CSV table of N, CA and C in Angstrom, one decimal:
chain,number,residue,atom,x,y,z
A,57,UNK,N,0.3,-88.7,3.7
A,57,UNK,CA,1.0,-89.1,4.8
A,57,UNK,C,2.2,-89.9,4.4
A,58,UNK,N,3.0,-89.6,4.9
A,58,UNK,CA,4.9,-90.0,4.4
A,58,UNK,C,4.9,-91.1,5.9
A,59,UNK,N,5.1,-92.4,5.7
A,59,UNK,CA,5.5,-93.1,6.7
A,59,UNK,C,6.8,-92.8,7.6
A,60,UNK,N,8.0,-91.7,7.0
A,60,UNK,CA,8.3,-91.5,8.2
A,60,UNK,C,8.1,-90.4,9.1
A,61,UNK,N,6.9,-90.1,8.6
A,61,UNK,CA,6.2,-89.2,9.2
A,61,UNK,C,5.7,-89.2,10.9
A,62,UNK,N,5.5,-91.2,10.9
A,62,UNK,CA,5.0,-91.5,11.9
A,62,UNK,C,6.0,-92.1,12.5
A,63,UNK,N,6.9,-91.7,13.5
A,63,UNK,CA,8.2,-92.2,14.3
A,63,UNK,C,8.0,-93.2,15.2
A,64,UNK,N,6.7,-93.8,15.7
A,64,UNK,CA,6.4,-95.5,16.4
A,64,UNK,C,5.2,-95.9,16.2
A,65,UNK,N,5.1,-97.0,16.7
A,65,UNK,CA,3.7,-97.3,17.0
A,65,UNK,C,3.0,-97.1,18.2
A,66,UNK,N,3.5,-96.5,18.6
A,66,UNK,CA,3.2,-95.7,20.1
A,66,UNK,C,2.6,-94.4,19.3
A,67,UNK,N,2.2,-93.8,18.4
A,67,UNK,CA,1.8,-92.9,17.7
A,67,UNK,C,0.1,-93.2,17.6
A,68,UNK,N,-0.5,-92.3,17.3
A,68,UNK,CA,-2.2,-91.9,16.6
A,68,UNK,C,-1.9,-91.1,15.3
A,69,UNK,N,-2.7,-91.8,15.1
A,69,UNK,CA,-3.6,-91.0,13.6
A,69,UNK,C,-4.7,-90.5,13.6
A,70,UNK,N,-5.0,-89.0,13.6
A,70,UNK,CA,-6.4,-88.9,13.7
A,70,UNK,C,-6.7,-88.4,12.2
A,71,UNK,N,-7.7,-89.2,11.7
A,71,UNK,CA,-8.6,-88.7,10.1
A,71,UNK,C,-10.0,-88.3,10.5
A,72,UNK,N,-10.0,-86.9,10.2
A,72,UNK,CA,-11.5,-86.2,10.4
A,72,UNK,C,-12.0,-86.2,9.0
A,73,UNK,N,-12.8,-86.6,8.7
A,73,UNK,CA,-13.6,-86.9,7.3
A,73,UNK,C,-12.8,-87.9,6.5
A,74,UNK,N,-12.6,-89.3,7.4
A,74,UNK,CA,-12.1,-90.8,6.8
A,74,UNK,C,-12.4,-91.5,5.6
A,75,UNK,N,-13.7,-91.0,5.2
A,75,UNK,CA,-14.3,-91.3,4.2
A,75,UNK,C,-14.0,-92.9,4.2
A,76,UNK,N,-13.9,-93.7,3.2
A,76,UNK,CA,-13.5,-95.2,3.1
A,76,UNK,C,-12.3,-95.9,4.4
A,77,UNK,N,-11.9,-94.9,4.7
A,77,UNK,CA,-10.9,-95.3,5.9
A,77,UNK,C,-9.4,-95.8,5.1
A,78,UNK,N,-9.0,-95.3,4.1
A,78,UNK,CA,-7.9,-95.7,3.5
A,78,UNK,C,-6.4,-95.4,3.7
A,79,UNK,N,-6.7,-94.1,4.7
A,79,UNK,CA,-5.5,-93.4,5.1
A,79,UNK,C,-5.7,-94.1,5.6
A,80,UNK,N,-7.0,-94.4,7.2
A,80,UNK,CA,-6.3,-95.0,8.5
A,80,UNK,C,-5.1,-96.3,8.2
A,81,UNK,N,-6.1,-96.8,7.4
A,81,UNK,CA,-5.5,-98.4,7.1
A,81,UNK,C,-4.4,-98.7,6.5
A,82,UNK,N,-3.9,-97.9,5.5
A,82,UNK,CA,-2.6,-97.9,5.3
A,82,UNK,C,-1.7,-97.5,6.0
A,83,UNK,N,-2.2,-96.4,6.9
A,83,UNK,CA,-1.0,-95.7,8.4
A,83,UNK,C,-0.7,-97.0,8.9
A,84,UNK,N,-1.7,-97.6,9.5
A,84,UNK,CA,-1.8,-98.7,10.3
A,84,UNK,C,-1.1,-99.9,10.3
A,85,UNK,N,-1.3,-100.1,8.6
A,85,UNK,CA,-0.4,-101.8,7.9
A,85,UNK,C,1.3,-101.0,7.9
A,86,UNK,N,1.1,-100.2,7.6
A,86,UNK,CA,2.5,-99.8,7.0
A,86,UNK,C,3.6,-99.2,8.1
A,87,UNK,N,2.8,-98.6,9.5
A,87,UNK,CA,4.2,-98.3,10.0
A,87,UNK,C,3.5,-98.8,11.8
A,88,UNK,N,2.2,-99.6,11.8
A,88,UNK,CA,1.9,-100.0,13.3
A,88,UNK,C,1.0,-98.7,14.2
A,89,UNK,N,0.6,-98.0,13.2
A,89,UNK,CA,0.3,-97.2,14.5
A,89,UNK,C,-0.9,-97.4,14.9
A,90,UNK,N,-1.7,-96.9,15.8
A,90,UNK,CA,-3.1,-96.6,16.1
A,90,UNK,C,-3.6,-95.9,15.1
A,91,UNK,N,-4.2,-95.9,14.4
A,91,UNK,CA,-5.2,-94.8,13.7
A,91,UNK,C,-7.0,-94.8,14.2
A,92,UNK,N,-7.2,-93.5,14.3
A,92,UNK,CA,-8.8,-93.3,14.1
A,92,UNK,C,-9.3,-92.3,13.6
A,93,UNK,N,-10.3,-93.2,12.4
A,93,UNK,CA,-11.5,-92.3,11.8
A,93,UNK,C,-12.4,-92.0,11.9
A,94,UNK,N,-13.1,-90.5,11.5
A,94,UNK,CA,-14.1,-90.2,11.7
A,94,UNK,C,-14.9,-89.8,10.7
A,95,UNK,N,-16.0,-89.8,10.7
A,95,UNK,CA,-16.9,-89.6,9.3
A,95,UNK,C,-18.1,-89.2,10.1
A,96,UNK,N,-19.0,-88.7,9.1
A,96,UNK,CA,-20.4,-88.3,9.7
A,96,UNK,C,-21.2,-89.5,8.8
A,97,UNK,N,-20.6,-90.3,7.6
A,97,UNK,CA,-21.2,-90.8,6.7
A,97,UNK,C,-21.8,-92.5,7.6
A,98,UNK,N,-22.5,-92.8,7.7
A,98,UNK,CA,-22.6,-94.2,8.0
A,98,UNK,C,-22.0,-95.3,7.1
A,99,UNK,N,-22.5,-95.3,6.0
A,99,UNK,CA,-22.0,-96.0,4.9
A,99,UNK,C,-20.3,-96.3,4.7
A,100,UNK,N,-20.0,-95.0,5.0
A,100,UNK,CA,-18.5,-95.0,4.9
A,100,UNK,C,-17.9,-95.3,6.3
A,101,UNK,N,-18.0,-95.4,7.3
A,101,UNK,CA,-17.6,-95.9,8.3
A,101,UNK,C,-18.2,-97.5,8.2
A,102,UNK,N,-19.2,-98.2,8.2
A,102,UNK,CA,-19.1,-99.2,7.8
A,102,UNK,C,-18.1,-99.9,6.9
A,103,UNK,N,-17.6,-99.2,5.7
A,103,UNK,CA,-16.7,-99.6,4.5
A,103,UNK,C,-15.8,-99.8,5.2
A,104,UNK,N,-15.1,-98.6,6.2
A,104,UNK,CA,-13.9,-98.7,6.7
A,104,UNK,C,-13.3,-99.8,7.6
A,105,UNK,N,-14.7,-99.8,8.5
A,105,UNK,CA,-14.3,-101.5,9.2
A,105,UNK,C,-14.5,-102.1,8.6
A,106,UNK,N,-15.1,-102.4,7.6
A,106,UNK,CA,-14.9,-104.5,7.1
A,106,UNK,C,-13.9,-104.0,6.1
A,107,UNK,N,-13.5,-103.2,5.6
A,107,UNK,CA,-12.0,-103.1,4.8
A,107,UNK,C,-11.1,-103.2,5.8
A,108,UNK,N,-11.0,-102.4,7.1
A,108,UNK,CA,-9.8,-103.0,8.1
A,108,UNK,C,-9.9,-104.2,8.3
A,109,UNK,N,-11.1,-105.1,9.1
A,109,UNK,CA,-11.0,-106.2,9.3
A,109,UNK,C,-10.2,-107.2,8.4
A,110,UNK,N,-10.8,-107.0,7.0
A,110,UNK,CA,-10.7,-107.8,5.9
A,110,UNK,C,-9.1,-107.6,5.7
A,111,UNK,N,-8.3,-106.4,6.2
A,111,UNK,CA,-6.7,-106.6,6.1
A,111,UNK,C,-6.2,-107.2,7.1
A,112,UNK,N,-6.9,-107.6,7.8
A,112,UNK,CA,-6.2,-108.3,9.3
A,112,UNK,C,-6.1,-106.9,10.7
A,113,UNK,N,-6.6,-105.9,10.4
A,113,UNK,CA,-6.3,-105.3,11.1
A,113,UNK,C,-7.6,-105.0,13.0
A,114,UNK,N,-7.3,-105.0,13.9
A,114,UNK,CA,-8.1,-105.1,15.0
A,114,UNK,C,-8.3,-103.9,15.3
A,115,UNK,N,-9.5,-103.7,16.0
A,115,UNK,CA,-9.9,-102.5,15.9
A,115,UNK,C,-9.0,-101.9,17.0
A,116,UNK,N,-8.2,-102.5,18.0
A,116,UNK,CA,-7.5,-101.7,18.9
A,116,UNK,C,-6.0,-101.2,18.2
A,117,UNK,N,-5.9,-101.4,17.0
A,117,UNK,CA,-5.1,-100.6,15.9
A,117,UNK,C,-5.7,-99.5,15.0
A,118,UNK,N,-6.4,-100.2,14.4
A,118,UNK,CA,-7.4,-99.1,13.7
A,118,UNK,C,-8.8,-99.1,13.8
A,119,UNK,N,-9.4,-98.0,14.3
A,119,UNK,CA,-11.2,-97.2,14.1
A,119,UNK,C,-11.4,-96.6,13.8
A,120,UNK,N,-12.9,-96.8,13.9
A,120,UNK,CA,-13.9,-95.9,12.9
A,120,UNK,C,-14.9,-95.9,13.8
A,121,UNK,N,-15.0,-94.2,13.4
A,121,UNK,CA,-16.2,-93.9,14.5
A,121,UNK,C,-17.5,-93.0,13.4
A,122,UNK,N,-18.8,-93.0,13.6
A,122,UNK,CA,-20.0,-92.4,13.1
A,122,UNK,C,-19.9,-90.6,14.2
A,123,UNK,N,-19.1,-89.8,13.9
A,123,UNK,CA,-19.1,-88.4,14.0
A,123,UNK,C,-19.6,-87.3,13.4
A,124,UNK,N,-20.2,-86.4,14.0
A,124,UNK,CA,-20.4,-85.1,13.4
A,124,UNK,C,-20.1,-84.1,13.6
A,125,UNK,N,-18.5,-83.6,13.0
A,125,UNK,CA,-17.9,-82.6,13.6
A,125,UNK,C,-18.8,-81.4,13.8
A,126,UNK,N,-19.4,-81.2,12.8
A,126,UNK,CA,-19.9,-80.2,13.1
A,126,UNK,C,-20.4,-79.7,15.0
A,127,UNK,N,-20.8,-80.5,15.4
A,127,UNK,CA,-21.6,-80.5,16.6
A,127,UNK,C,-20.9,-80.2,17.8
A,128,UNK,N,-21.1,-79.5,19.0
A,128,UNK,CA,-20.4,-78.5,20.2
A,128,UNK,C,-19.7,-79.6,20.6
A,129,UNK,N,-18.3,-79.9,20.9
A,129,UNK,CA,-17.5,-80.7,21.5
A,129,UNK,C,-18.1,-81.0,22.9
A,130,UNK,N,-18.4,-80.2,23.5
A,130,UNK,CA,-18.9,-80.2,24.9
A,130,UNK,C,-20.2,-81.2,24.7
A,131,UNK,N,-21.0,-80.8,23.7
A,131,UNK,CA,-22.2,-82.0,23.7
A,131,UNK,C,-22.0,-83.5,23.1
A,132,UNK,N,-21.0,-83.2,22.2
A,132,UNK,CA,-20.1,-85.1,21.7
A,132,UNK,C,-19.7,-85.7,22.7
A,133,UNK,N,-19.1,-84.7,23.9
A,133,UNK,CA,-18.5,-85.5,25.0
A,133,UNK,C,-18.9,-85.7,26.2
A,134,UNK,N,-20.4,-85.0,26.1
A,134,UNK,CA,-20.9,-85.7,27.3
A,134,UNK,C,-22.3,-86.9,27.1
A,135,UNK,N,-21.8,-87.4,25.7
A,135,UNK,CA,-22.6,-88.5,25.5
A,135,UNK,C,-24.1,-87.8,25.1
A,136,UNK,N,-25.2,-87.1,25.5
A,136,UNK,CA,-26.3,-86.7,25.3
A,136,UNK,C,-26.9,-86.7,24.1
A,137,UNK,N,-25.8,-86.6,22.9
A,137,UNK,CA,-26.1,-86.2,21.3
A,137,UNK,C,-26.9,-87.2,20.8
């Protein structure tokens, strides 16, 4: 990701397989935007928030979410999973 890639902070970042969350968090510090991660990993979604926190960053700039792409959009989004 090229920072002028992201043209405001009025912008999203979406990371599907966040792993440590390192994109989000550097998108985030470096040009303001929203970023959010996703992982299926627990561990690694854990890492990602106390590494954002630990930059100063709040989670209504950058998150991390416990996802399993794999799974029917229709059933992720109506909460039941």
């Amino acid at each position: 990701v090229k920072s002028d890639d992201i043209k405001s902070n009025d912008e999203v970042l979406l990371d599907l397989g966040c792993g440590d969350g390192r994109i989000c968090i550097c998108a985030s510090k470096i040009t303001g935007c929203h970023s959010i991660g996703l992982d299926v990993s627990p561990p690694c979604i854990a890492l990602a928030k106390e590494v954002a926190q630990e930059e100063g960053l709040h989670a209504s700039q950058c998150s991390f979410f416990e996802v399993d792409m794999t799974m029917d959009p229709k059933l992720l989004l109506s909460g039941e999973s």
